[in-house]
Structures are given as structure tokens and as C-alpha cells.
PDB file of N, CA and C in Angstrom:
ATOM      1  N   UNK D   1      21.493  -0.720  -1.533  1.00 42.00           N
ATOM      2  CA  UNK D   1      20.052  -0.857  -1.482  1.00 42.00           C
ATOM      3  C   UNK D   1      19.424   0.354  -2.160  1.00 42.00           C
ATOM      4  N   UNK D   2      18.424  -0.133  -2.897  1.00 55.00           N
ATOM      5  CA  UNK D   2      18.200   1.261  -3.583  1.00 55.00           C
ATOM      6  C   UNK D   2      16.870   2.033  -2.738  1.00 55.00           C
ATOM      7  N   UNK D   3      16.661   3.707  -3.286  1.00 68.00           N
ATOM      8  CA  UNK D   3      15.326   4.089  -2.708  1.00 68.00           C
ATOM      9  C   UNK D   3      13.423   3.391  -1.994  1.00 68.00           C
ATOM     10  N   UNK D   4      13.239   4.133  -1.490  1.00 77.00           N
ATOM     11  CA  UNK D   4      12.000   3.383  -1.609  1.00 77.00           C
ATOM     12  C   UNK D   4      11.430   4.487  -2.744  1.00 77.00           C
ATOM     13  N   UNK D   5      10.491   3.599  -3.436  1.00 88.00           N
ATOM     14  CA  UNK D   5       9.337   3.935  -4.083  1.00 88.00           C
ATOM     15  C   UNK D   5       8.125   3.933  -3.927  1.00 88.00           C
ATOM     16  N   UNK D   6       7.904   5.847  -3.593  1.00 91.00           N
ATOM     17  CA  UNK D   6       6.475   6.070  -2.746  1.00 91.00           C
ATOM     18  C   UNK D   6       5.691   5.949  -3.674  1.00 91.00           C
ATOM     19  N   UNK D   7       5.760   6.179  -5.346  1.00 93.00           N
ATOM     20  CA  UNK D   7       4.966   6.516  -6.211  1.00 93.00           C
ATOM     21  C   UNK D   7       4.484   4.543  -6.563  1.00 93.00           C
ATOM     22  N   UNK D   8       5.334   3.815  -6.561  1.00 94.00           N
ATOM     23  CA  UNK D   8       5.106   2.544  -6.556  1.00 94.00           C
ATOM     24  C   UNK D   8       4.230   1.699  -5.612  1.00 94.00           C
ATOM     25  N   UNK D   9       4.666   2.086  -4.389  1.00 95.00           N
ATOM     26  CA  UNK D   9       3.479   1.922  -3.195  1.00 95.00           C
ATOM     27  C   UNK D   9       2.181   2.628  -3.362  1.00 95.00           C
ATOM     28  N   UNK D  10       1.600   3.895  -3.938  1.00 96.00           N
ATOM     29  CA  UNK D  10       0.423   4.474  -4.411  1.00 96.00           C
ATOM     30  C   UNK D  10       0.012   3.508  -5.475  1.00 96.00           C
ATOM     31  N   UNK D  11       0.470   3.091  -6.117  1.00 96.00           N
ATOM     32  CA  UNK D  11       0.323   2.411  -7.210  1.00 96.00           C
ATOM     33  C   UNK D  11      -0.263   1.334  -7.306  1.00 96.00           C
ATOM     34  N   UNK D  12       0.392   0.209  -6.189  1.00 96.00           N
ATOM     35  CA  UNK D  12      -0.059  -0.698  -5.812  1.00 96.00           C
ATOM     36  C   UNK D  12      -1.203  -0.372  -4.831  1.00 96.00           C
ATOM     37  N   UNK D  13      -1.475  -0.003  -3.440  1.00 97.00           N
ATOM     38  CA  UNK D  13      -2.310   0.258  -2.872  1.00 97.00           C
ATOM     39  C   UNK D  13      -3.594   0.755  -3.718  1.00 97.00           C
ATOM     40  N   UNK D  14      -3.562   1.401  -4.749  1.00 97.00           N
ATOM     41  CA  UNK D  14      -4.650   1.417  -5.533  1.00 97.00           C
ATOM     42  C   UNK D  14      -5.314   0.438  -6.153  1.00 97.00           C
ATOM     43  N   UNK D  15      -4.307  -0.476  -6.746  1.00 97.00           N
ATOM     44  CA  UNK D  15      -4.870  -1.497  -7.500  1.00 97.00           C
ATOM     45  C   UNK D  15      -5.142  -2.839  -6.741  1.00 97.00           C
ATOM     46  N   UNK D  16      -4.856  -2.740  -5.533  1.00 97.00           N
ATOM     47  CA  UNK D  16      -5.150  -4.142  -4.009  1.00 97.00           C
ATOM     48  C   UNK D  16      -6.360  -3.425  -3.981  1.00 97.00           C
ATOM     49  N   UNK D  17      -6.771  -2.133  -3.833  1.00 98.00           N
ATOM     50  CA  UNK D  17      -8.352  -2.015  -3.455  1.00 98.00           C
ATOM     51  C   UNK D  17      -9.390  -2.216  -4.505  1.00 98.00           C
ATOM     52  N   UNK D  18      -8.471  -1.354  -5.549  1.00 98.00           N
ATOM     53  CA  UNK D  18      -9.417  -2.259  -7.130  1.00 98.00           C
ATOM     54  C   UNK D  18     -10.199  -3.788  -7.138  1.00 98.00           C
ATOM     55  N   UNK D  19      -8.584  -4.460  -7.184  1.00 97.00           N
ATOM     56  CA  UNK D  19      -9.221  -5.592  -7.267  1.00 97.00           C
ATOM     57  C   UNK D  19      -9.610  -6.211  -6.265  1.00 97.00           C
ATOM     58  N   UNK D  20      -9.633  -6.285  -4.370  1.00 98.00           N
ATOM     59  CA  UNK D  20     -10.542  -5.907  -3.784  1.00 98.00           C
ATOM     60  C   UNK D  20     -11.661  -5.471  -3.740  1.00 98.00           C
ATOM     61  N   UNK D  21     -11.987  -4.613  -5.155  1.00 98.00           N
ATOM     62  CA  UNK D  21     -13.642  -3.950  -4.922  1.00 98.00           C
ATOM     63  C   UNK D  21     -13.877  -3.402  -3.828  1.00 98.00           C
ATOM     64  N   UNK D  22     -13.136  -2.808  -3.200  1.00 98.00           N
ATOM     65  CA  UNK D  22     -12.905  -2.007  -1.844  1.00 98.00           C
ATOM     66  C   UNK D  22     -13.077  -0.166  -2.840  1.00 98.00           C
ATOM     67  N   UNK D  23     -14.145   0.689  -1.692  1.00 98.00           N
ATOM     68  CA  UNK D  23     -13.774   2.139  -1.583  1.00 98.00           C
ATOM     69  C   UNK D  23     -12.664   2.383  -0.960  1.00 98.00           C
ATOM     70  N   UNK D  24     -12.639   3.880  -1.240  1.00 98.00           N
ATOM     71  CA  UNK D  24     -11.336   4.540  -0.207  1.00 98.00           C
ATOM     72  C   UNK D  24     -12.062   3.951   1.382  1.00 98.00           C
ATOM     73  N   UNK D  25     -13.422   4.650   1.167  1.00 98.00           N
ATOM     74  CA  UNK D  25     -13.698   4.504   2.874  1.00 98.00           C
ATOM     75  C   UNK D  25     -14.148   3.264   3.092  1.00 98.00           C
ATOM     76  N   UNK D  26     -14.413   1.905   2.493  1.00 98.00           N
ATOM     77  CA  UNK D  26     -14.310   0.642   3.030  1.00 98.00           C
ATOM     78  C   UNK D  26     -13.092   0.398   3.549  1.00 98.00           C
ATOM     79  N   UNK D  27     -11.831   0.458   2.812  1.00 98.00           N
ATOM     80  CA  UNK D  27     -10.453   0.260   2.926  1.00 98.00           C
ATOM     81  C   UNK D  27      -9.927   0.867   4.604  1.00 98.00           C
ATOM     82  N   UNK D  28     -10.233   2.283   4.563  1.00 98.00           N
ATOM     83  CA  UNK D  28     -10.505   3.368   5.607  1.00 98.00           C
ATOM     84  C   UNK D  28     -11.184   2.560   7.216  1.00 98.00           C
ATOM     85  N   UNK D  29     -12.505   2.438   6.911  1.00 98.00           N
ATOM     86  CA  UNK D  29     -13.260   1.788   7.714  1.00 98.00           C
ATOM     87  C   UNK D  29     -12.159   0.451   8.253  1.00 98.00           C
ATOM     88  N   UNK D  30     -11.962  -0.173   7.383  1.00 98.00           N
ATOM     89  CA  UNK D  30     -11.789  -1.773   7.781  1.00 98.00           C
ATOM     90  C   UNK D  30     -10.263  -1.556   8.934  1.00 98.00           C
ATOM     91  N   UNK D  31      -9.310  -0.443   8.389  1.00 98.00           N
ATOM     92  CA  UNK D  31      -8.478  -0.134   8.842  1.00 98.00           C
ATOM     93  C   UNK D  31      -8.064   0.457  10.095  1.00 98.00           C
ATOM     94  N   UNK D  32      -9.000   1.073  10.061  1.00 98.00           N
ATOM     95  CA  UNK D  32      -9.401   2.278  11.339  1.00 98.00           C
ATOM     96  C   UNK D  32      -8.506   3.567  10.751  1.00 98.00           C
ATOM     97  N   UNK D  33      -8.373   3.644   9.676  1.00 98.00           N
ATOM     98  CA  UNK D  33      -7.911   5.292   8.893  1.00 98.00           C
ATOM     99  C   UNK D  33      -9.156   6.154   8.458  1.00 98.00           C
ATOM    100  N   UNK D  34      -8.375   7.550   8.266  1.00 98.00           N
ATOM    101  CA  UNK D  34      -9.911   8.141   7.526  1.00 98.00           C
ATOM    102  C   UNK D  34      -9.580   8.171   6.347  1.00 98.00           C
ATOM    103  N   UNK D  35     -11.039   8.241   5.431  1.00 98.00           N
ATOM    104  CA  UNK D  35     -10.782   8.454   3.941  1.00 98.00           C
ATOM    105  C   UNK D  35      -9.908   9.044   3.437  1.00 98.00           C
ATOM    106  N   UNK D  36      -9.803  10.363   4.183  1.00 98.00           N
ATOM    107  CA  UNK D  36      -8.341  11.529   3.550  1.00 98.00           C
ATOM    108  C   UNK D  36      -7.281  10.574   3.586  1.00 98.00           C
ATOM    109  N   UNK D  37      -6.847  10.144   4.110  1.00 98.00           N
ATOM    110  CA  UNK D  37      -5.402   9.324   4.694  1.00 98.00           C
ATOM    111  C   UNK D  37      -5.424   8.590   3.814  1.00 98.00           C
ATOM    112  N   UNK D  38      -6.021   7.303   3.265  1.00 98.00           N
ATOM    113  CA  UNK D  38      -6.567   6.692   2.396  1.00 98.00           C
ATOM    114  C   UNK D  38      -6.009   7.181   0.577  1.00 98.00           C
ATOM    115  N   UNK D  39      -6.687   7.988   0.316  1.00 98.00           N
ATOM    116  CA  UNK D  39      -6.861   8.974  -0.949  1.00 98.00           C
ATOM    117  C   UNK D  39      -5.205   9.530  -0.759  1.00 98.00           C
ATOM    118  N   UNK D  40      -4.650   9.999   0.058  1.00 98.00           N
ATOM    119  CA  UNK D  40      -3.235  10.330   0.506  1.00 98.00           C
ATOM    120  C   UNK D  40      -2.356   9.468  -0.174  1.00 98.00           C
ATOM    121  N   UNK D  41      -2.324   8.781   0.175  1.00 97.00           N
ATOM    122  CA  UNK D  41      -1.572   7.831   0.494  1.00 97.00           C
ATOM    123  C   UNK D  41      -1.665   7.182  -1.366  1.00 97.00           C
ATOM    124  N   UNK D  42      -2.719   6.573  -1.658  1.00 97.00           N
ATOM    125  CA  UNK D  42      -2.938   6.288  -2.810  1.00 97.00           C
ATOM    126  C   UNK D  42      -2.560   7.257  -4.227  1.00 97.00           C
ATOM    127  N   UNK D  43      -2.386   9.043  -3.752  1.00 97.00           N
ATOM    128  CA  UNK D  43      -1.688   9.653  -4.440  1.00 97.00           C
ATOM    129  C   UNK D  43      -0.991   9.981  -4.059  1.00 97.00           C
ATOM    130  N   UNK D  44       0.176   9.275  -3.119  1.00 95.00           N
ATOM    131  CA  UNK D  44       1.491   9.544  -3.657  1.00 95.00           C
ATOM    132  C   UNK D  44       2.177  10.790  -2.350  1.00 95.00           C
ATOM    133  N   UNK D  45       1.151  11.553  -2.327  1.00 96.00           N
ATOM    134  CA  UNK D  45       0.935  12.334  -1.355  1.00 96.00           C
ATOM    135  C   UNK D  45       1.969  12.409   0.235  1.00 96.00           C
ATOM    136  N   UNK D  46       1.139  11.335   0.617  1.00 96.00           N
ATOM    137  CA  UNK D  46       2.412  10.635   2.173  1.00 96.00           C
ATOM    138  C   UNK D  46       2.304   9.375   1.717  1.00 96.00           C
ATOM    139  N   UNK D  47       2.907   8.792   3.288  1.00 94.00           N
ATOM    140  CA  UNK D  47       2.824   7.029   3.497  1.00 94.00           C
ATOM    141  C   UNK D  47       2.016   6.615   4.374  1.00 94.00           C
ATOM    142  N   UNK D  48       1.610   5.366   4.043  1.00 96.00           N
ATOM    143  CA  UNK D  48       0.697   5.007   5.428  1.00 96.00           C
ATOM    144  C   UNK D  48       1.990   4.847   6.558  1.00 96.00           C
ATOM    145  N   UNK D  49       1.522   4.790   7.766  1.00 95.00           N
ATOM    146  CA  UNK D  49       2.941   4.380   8.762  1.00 95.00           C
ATOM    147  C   UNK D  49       2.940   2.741   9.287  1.00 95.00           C
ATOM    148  N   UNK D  50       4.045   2.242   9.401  1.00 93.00           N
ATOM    149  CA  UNK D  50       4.390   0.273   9.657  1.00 93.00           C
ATOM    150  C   UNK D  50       2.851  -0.096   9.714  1.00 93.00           C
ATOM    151  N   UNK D  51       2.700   0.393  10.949  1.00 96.00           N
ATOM    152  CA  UNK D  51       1.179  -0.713  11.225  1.00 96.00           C
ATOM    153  C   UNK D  51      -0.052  -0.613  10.625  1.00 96.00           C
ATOM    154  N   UNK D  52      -0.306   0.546   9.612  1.00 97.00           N
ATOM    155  CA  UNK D  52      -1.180   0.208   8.977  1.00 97.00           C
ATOM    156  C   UNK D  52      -0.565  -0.063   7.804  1.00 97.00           C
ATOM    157  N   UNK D  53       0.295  -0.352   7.416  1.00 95.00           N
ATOM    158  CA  UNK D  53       0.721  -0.939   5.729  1.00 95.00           C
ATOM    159  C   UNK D  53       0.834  -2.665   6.224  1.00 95.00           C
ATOM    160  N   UNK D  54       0.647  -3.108   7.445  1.00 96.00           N
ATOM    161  CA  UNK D  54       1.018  -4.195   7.798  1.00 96.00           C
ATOM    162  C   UNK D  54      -0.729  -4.788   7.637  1.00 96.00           C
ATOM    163  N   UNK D  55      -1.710  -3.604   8.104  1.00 97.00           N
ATOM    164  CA  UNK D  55      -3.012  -3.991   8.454  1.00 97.00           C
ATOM    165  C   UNK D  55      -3.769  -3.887   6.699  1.00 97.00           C
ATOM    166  N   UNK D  56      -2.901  -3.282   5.954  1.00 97.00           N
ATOM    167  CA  UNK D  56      -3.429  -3.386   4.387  1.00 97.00           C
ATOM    168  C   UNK D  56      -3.005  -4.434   3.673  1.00 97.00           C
ATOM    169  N   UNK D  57      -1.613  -5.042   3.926  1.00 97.00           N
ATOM    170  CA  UNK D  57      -1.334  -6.150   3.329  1.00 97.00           C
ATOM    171  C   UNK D  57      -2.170  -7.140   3.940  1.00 97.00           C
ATOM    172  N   UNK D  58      -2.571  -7.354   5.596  1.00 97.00           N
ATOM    173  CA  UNK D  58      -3.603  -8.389   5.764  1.00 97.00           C
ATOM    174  C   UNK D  58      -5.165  -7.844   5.335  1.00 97.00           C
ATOM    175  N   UNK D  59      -5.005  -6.539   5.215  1.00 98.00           N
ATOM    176  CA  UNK D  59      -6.913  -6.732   4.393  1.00 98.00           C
ATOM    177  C   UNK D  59      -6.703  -7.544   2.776  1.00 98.00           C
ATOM    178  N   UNK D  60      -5.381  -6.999   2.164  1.00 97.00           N
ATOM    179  CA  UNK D  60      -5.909  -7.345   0.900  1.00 97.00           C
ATOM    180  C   UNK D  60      -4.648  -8.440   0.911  1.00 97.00           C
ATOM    181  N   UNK D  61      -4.519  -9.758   1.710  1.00 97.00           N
ATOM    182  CA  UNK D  61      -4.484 -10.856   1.687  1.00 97.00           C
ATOM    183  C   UNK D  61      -3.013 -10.916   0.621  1.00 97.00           C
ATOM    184  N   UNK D  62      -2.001 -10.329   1.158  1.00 96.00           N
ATOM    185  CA  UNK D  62      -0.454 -10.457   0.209  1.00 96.00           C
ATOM    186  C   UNK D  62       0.378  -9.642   1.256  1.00 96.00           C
ATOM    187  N   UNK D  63       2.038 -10.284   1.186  1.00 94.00           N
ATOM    188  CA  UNK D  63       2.633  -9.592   1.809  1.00 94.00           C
ATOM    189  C   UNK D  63       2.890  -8.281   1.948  1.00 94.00           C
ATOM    190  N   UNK D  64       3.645  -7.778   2.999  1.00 93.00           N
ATOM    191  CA  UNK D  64       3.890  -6.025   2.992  1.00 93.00           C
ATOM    192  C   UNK D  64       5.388  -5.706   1.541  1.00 93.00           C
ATOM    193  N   UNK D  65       6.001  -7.074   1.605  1.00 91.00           N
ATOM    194  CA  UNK D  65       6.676  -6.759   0.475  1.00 91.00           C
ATOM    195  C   UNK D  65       6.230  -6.509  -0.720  1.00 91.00           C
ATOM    196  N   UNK D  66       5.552  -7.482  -1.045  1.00 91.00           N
ATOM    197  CA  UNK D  66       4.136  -7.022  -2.442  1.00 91.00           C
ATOM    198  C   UNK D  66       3.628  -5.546  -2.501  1.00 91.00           C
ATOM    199  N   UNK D  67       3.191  -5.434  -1.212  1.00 93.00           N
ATOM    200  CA  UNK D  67       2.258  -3.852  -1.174  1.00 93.00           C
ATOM    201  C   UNK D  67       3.474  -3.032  -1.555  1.00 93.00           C
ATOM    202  N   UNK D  68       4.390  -3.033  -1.129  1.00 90.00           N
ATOM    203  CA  UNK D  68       5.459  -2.244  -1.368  1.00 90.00           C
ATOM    204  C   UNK D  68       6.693  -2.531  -2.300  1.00 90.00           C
ATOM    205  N   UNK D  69       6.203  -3.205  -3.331  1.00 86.00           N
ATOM    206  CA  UNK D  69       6.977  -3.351  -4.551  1.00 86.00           C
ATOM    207  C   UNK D  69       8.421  -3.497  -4.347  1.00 86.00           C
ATOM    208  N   UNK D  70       8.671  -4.039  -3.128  1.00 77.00           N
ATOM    209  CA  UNK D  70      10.109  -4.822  -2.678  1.00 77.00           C
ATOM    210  C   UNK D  70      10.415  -6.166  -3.080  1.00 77.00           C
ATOM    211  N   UNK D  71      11.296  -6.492  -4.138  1.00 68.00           N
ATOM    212  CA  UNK D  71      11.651  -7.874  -4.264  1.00 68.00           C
ATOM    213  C   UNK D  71      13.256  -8.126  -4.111  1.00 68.00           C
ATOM    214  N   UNK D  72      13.430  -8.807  -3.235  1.00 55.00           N
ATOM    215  CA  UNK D  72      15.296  -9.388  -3.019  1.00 55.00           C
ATOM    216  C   UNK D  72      15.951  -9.608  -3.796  1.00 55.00           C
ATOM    217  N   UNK D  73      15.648 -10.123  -4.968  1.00 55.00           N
ATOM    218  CA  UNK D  73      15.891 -10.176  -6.009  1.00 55.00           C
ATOM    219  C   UNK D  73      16.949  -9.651  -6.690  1.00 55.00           C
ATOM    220  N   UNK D  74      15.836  -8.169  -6.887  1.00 56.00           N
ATOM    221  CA  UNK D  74      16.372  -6.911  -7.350  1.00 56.00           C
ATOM    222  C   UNK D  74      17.135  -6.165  -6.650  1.00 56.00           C
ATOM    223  N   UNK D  75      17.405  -6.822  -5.352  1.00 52.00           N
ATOM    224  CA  UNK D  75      18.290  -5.779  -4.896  1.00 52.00           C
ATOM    225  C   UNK D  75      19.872  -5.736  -4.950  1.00 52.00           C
ATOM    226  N   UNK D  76      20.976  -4.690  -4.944  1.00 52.00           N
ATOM    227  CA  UNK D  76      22.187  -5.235  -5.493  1.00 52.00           C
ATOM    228  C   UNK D  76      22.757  -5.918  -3.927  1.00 52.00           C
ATOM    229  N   UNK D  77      23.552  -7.078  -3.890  1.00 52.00           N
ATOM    230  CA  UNK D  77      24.407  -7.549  -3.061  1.00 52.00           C
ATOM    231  C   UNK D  77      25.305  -6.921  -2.279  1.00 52.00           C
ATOM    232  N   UNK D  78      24.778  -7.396  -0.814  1.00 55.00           N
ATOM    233  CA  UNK D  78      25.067  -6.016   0.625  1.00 55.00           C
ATOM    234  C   UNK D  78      26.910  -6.543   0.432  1.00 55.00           C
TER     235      UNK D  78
END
């Protein structure tokens, strides 16, 4: 199984609020995070923790695998 990719998860979480039309602090607000955490997280910085990456994939309406650039696919055979 390979790494996770934090810089890939910033990546995406940026562009779900983009195209969302979501601020940091709408995103923040809707979540119950603060802006810092938010902006964090989006650079790369930290991670959000399970339950709010669970509460961002249901704001911006796609799985937590999506948000987190996980596909089975790609992964090599356990």
C-alpha cells in the first residue's frame, strides 16, 4: 500500500471549496472548524482529523476517498 498524500489531500480540499464557491470560513463555519485549521490543512500544513474529513466530503457532496485522492485501483495487490 503506498503513502498517504498530504500534499494531494490540500490539493483537493482546495479545489471542493473552489468549486463549491465556499470561503475558508464558510467551509470553517459549516464544519464547526476555525478558519486557521481550514487554511492548514489546505496548505499542506496538518490534516483535518476522521470526522471532519468525513464532515467535508458530506459538505462538498463526494466521497472521503475522492477528498483524499485514494483509488483501489491504483493500489498494488495485498
Amino acid at each position: 500500500m503506498s503513502g498517504f498524500d498530504m500534499e494531494l489531500l490540500a490539493d483537493n480540499l482546495r479545489a471542493e471549496r473552489v468549486r463549491a464557491r465556499m470561503s475558508q470560513k464558510d467551509v470553517a463555519d459549516a464544519i464547526g472548524a476555525s478558519p486557521a485549521a481550514v487554511q492548514k490543512w489546505e496548505a499542506g500544513e496538518s490534516v483535518p482529523l476522521i470526522g471532519s474529513v468525513y464532515s467535508l466530503a458530506d459538505l462538498y457532496g463526494i466521497g472521503i476517498d475522492k477528498l483524499c485522492g485514494w483509488n483501489k485501483a491504483e493500489q498494488p495487490a495485498a
